[in-house]
């Protein structure tokens, strides 16, 4: 080779490499390399801590490597779920086609039996927090919905419908190693979160029902069973039903149970999980829970668990964002200094880390309360429990709502800040999973009740119980462990806001009060997280 050729080949060559960073990121163990999460496990799992710690140490490498890679591969736009409406012989099948990577991931995640009687609640909780760190991946929304379906059937055992017990076993314990998947279909085109506006009709058919009408947002369109809200013919109140996607022997034939999937939605986030529009044309449905109490049943059990899970997911999202942003800031050199050595970047990294730890601590503390209370689901505001228990149940109810709006809003902010640490590379989805997770958390902010709806619910709840649970008592109980000055300040704010027209007619005064209420709820929940964080540190 001539000297000229050698010079030409060398000219303009850039030897810069990301290999060191990529190798370190790929070799991260999301539990072993997360000391704060280990401290939280030790603090909250009590006598189980050593056992849970060992179980998670064994579990974590699979999530951190194999499942993480599968989730990233299944997120490619060209393999997103789509519908095959007909087979080659013109039979309507509405097959939801998903990539092989998602099917492998689903088999692995559901095969863990995260809700089975063989696994403790805390082990399941920590494993789920790790699984959420892969993002949606086509599995975490189905996992959450399955949890709600299991809890619903367990809450209302029904000997007249043995099919429900079979569904419970299939989703909770698995049948011959196969774990069924659940879904929840409640929203309709006219109502979204407004469940009383449901129009789907349930027509009696012996001890069962047949469904007629449309559901407009049906996530986990590929599920085996779904929780569906509808109004029984002649009633203006909502009831709840369990609907199998296929009747016995029909799944192999791809003959659906009296319904069609009109289309798959095009969503900005959680794109790996298919969300469809369903048309029911006489689908067989099993009633569950008290007749005409479907809103209390659906919200008190299914949506409560979903909202609780969203808080767990946000903690996982933020832990991952913090970990990877810190790793990149140590690797990347800009203008002769590492990113982490610039005060502006260092301050952002510190804020991200604090938010991740607060979110994690808060999620553990709320789940601890959830596990300590007997029958924490669907108690209502006027339960028959002793006053002390009623107050704790109320605390849990409001904390789940506060966590849902607080963790999702901060999750969006944290993911955006973490992406900015990577600069231009941060938006390259082959470079980082953070943009995908960013879109997922934006969607989580809307699912299971958007922010304004839940802010309204919290305000109404606190107002309605004031005769037996004063606002100041509520604040002092929730913030137990905070300084007296903090408790007093929030108590005075809450007392004042309850006298303001937060839910009144639109005016300058009501809009100002509404903004203050929004800010109060955010600050109040962060104060709760700070208490939880101090208990771990």
PDB file of C-alpha atoms in Angstrom, residues 191-351:
ATOM      1  CA  UNK A 191     -66.815   8.810  29.488  1.00  0.00           C
ATOM      2  CA  UNK A 192     -63.195   7.808  29.992  1.00  0.00           C
ATOM      3  CA  UNK A 193     -62.895   7.793  33.778  1.00  0.00           C
ATOM      4  CA  UNK A 194     -66.591   8.694  34.091  1.00  0.00           C
ATOM      5  CA  UNK A 195     -67.768   5.141  34.842  1.00  0.00           C
ATOM      6  CA  UNK A 196     -71.369   6.148  35.728  1.00  0.00           C
ATOM      7  CA  UNK A 197     -71.700   7.171  32.077  1.00  0.00           C
ATOM      8  CA  UNK A 198     -71.078   3.577  30.881  1.00  0.00           C
ATOM      9  CA  UNK A 199     -73.556   2.418  28.244  1.00  0.00           C
ATOM     10  CA  UNK A 200     -72.364  -1.159  27.664  1.00  0.00           C
ATOM     11  CA  UNK A 201     -75.411  -3.349  28.310  1.00  0.00           C
ATOM     12  CA  UNK A 202     -75.427  -6.638  30.213  1.00  0.00           C
ATOM     13  CA  UNK A 203     -78.453  -8.777  29.292  1.00  0.00           C
ATOM     14  CA  UNK A 204     -79.350 -11.597  31.740  1.00  0.00           C
ATOM     15  CA  UNK A 205     -78.839 -15.118  30.385  1.00  0.00           C
ATOM     16  CA  UNK A 206     -79.663 -17.577  33.163  1.00  0.00           C
ATOM     17  CA  UNK A 207     -77.121 -17.043  35.939  1.00  0.00           C
ATOM     18  CA  UNK A 208     -74.779 -15.325  33.471  1.00  0.00           C
ATOM     19  CA  UNK A 209     -75.017 -12.282  31.219  1.00  0.00           C
ATOM     20  CA  UNK A 210     -74.434 -11.316  27.590  1.00  0.00           C
ATOM     21  CA  UNK A 211     -72.681  -8.039  26.793  1.00  0.00           C
ATOM     22  CA  UNK A 212     -73.661  -5.664  23.998  1.00  0.00           C
ATOM     23  CA  UNK A 213     -71.921  -2.409  23.104  1.00  0.00           C
ATOM     24  CA  UNK A 214     -68.498  -0.812  22.866  1.00  0.00           C
ATOM     25  CA  UNK A 215     -65.443  -0.266  25.050  1.00  0.00           C
ATOM     26  CA  UNK A 216     -63.048   2.360  23.744  1.00  0.00           C
ATOM     27  CA  UNK A 217     -59.766   1.934  25.673  1.00  0.00           C
ATOM     28  CA  UNK A 218     -58.983  -1.736  26.189  1.00  0.00           C
ATOM     29  CA  UNK A 219     -55.358  -2.229  27.154  1.00  0.00           C
ATOM     30  CA  UNK A 220     -54.000  -5.782  27.154  1.00  0.00           C
ATOM     31  CA  UNK A 221     -56.169  -6.622  24.154  1.00  0.00           C
ATOM     32  CA  UNK A 222     -54.483 -10.039  24.017  1.00  0.00           C
ATOM     33  CA  UNK A 223     -55.573 -11.010  27.553  1.00  0.00           C
ATOM     34  CA  UNK A 224     -57.233 -14.324  28.421  1.00  0.00           C
ATOM     35  CA  UNK A 225     -59.777 -12.751  30.789  1.00  0.00           C
ATOM     36  CA  UNK A 226     -60.973  -9.212  31.428  1.00  0.00           C
ATOM     37  CA  UNK A 227     -62.780  -7.225  34.112  1.00  0.00           C
ATOM     38  CA  UNK A 228     -65.562  -5.321  32.355  1.00  0.00           C
ATOM     39  CA  UNK A 229     -68.036  -2.766  33.712  1.00  0.00           C
ATOM     40  CA  UNK A 230     -71.558  -2.583  32.256  1.00  0.00           C
ATOM     41  CA  UNK A 231     -75.155  -1.751  33.146  1.00  0.00           C
ATOM     42  CA  UNK A 232     -77.634  -4.589  33.524  1.00  0.00           C
ATOM     43  CA  UNK A 233     -80.689  -4.128  31.297  1.00  0.00           C
ATOM     44  CA  UNK A 234     -83.172  -1.801  32.998  1.00  0.00           C
ATOM     45  CA  UNK A 235     -80.636  -0.476  35.512  1.00  0.00           C
ATOM     46  CA  UNK A 236     -78.877   2.879  35.522  1.00  0.00           C
ATOM     47  CA  UNK A 237     -76.116   1.631  37.832  1.00  0.00           C
ATOM     48  CA  UNK A 238     -72.883  -0.069  36.860  1.00  0.00           C
ATOM     49  CA  UNK A 239     -72.092  -3.701  37.650  1.00  0.00           C
ATOM     50  CA  UNK A 240     -68.854  -5.659  37.196  1.00  0.00           C
ATOM     51  CA  UNK A 241     -68.225  -8.824  35.182  1.00  0.00           C
ATOM     52  CA  UNK A 242     -65.427 -11.221  34.314  1.00  0.00           C
ATOM     53  CA  UNK A 243     -65.321 -11.990  30.596  1.00  0.00           C
ATOM     54  CA  UNK A 244     -63.273 -14.844  29.090  1.00  0.00           C
ATOM     55  CA  UNK A 245     -61.723 -13.982  25.742  1.00  0.00           C
ATOM     56  CA  UNK A 246     -62.427 -17.478  24.492  1.00  0.00           C
ATOM     57  CA  UNK A 247     -64.888 -20.109  25.687  1.00  0.00           C
ATOM     58  CA  UNK A 248     -63.476 -23.593  26.462  1.00  0.00           C
ATOM     59  CA  UNK A 249     -61.913 -25.179  23.392  1.00  0.00           C
ATOM     60  CA  UNK A 250     -62.173 -22.011  21.283  1.00  0.00           C
ATOM     61  CA  UNK A 251     -58.776 -20.408  21.864  1.00  0.00           C
ATOM     62  CA  UNK A 252     -57.042 -22.899  19.576  1.00  0.00           C
ATOM     63  CA  UNK A 253     -59.690 -22.195  16.915  1.00  0.00           C
ATOM     64  CA  UNK A 254     -59.215 -18.423  17.420  1.00  0.00           C
ATOM     65  CA  UNK A 255     -62.955 -18.063  17.889  1.00  0.00           C
ATOM     66  CA  UNK A 256     -63.535 -15.153  20.248  1.00  0.00           C
ATOM     67  CA  UNK A 257     -66.268 -15.006  22.862  1.00  0.00           C
ATOM     68  CA  UNK A 258     -68.894 -12.868  21.148  1.00  0.00           C
ATOM     69  CA  UNK A 259     -66.819  -9.750  20.539  1.00  0.00           C
ATOM     70  CA  UNK A 260     -64.604  -8.144  17.942  1.00  0.00           C
ATOM     71  CA  UNK A 261     -61.496  -5.978  18.219  1.00  0.00           C
ATOM     72  CA  UNK A 262     -62.055  -3.047  15.890  1.00  0.00           C
ATOM     73  CA  UNK A 263     -58.510  -1.689  15.923  1.00  0.00           C
ATOM     74  CA  UNK A 264     -55.318  -1.231  17.929  1.00  0.00           C
ATOM     75  CA  UNK A 265     -54.685   2.288  19.248  1.00  0.00           C
ATOM     76  CA  UNK A 266     -51.656   4.328  18.232  1.00  0.00           C
ATOM     77  CA  UNK A 267     -50.261   5.555  21.573  1.00  0.00           C
ATOM     78  CA  UNK A 268     -47.311   7.766  22.432  1.00  0.00           C
ATOM     79  CA  UNK A 269     -46.166   5.419  25.195  1.00  0.00           C
ATOM     80  CA  UNK A 270     -46.673   1.872  26.491  1.00  0.00           C
ATOM     81  CA  UNK A 271     -46.738   1.089  22.762  1.00  0.00           C
ATOM     82  CA  UNK A 272     -45.662  -2.527  23.256  1.00  0.00           C
ATOM     83  CA  UNK A 273     -48.921  -3.409  24.997  1.00  0.00           C
ATOM     84  CA  UNK A 274     -51.850  -3.507  22.536  1.00  0.00           C
ATOM     85  CA  UNK A 275     -54.735  -1.198  23.461  1.00  0.00           C
ATOM     86  CA  UNK A 276     -57.846  -1.862  21.403  1.00  0.00           C
ATOM     87  CA  UNK A 277     -61.428  -0.841  20.756  1.00  0.00           C
ATOM     88  CA  UNK A 278     -63.818  -3.700  21.511  1.00  0.00           C
ATOM     89  CA  UNK A 279     -67.307  -4.318  20.138  1.00  0.00           C
ATOM     90  CA  UNK A 280     -69.367  -6.773  22.199  1.00  0.00           C
ATOM     91  CA  UNK A 281     -72.025  -8.735  20.367  1.00  0.00           C
ATOM     92  CA  UNK A 282     -73.330 -11.074  23.063  1.00  0.00           C
ATOM     93  CA  UNK A 283     -70.107 -12.001  24.895  1.00  0.00           C
ATOM     94  CA  UNK A 284     -70.674 -14.406  27.784  1.00  0.00           C
ATOM     95  CA  UNK A 285     -69.906 -12.644  31.084  1.00  0.00           C
ATOM     96  CA  UNK A 286     -69.808 -13.841  34.701  1.00  0.00           C
ATOM     97  CA  UNK A 287     -71.077 -11.358  37.326  1.00  0.00           C
ATOM     98  CA  UNK A 288     -68.687 -10.534  40.167  1.00  0.00           C
ATOM     99  CA  UNK A 289     -69.359  -8.572  43.353  1.00  0.00           C
ATOM    100  CA  UNK A 290     -72.600  -6.928  44.478  1.00  0.00           C
ATOM    101  CA  UNK A 291     -75.040  -6.117  41.692  1.00  0.00           C
ATOM    102  CA  UNK A 292     -75.216  -2.396  40.817  1.00  0.00           C
ATOM    103  CA  UNK A 293     -72.085  -1.698  42.922  1.00  0.00           C
ATOM    104  CA  UNK A 294     -69.697  -1.936  40.000  1.00  0.00           C
ATOM    105  CA  UNK A 295     -68.112   1.475  40.467  1.00  0.00           C
ATOM    106  CA  UNK A 296     -67.204   0.785  44.090  1.00  0.00           C
ATOM    107  CA  UNK A 297     -65.977  -2.689  43.125  1.00  0.00           C
ATOM    108  CA  UNK A 298     -63.960  -1.548  40.110  1.00  0.00           C
ATOM    109  CA  UNK A 299     -62.466   1.565  41.705  1.00  0.00           C
ATOM    110  CA  UNK A 300     -62.038   0.169  45.220  1.00  0.00           C
ATOM    111  CA  UNK A 301     -60.224  -2.971  44.119  1.00  0.00           C
ATOM    112  CA  UNK A 302     -59.045  -3.000  40.510  1.00  0.00           C
ATOM    113  CA  UNK A 303     -58.154   0.669  40.057  1.00  0.00           C
ATOM    114  CA  UNK A 304     -56.745   0.973  43.576  1.00  0.00           C
ATOM    115  CA  UNK A 305     -54.250  -1.806  42.849  1.00  0.00           C
ATOM    116  CA  UNK A 306     -53.414  -0.288  39.460  1.00  0.00           C
ATOM    117  CA  UNK A 307     -52.786   3.127  41.023  1.00  0.00           C
ATOM    118  CA  UNK A 308     -50.646   1.525  43.716  1.00  0.00           C
ATOM    119  CA  UNK A 309     -48.636  -0.276  41.038  1.00  0.00           C
ATOM    120  CA  UNK A 310     -48.065   2.930  39.075  1.00  0.00           C
ATOM    121  CA  UNK A 311     -46.297   4.346  42.142  1.00  0.00           C
ATOM    122  CA  UNK A 312     -44.077   1.266  42.295  1.00  0.00           C
ATOM    123  CA  UNK A 313     -43.369   1.581  38.571  1.00  0.00           C
ATOM    124  CA  UNK A 314     -42.381   5.251  38.846  1.00  0.00           C
ATOM    125  CA  UNK A 315     -39.910   4.435  41.598  1.00  0.00           C
ATOM    126  CA  UNK A 316     -38.374   1.795  39.326  1.00  0.00           C
ATOM    127  CA  UNK A 317     -38.251   4.209  36.385  1.00  0.00           C
ATOM    128  CA  UNK A 318     -36.469   6.859  38.456  1.00  0.00           C
ATOM    129  CA  UNK A 319     -33.985   4.415  39.980  1.00  0.00           C
ATOM    130  CA  UNK A 320     -32.949   3.344  36.506  1.00  0.00           C
ATOM    131  CA  UNK A 321     -32.786   6.913  35.211  1.00  0.00           C
ATOM    132  CA  UNK A 322     -30.575   7.963  38.119  1.00  0.00           C
ATOM    133  CA  UNK A 323     -28.298   4.966  37.805  1.00  0.00           C
ATOM    134  CA  UNK A 324     -27.701   5.352  34.067  1.00  0.00           C
ATOM    135  CA  UNK A 325     -27.383   9.140  34.128  1.00  0.00           C
ATOM    136  CA  UNK A 326     -24.741   8.891  36.851  1.00  0.00           C
ATOM    137  CA  UNK A 327     -22.887   6.195  34.949  1.00  0.00           C
ATOM    138  CA  UNK A 328     -22.795   8.290  31.765  1.00  0.00           C
ATOM    139  CA  UNK A 329     -21.776  11.443  33.639  1.00  0.00           C
ATOM    140  CA  UNK A 330     -18.742   9.575  35.001  1.00  0.00           C
ATOM    141  CA  UNK A 331     -17.797   8.287  31.547  1.00  0.00           C
ATOM    142  CA  UNK A 332     -18.412  11.235  29.238  1.00  0.00           C
ATOM    143  CA  UNK A 333     -15.861  14.040  28.985  1.00  0.00           C
ATOM    144  CA  UNK A 334     -16.938  17.410  27.575  1.00  0.00           C
ATOM    145  CA  UNK A 335     -14.564  20.384  27.142  1.00  0.00           C
ATOM    146  CA  UNK A 336     -11.911  18.526  29.100  1.00  0.00           C
ATOM    147  CA  UNK A 337     -14.026  17.619  32.162  1.00  0.00           C
ATOM    148  CA  UNK A 338     -16.376  14.796  33.040  1.00  0.00           C
ATOM    149  CA  UNK A 339     -20.052  15.776  32.975  1.00  0.00           C
ATOM    150  CA  UNK A 340     -20.386  15.083  36.697  1.00  0.00           C
ATOM    151  CA  UNK A 341     -17.648  17.636  37.433  1.00  0.00           C
ATOM    152  CA  UNK A 342     -19.760  20.566  36.222  1.00  0.00           C
ATOM    153  CA  UNK A 343     -21.855  22.114  39.036  1.00  0.00           C
ATOM    154  CA  UNK A 344     -24.983  22.452  36.875  1.00  0.00           C
ATOM    155  CA  UNK A 345     -24.840  18.784  35.889  1.00  0.00           C
ATOM    156  CA  UNK A 346     -23.893  17.652  39.400  1.00  0.00           C
ATOM    157  CA  UNK A 347     -26.852  19.529  40.881  1.00  0.00           C
ATOM    158  CA  UNK A 348     -29.252  17.885  38.415  1.00  0.00           C
ATOM    159  CA  UNK A 349     -27.809  14.444  39.132  1.00  0.00           C
ATOM    160  CA  UNK A 350     -28.291  15.036  42.841  1.00  0.00           C
ATOM    161  CA  UNK A 351     -31.930  16.082  42.320  1.00  0.00           C
TER     162      UNK A 351
END
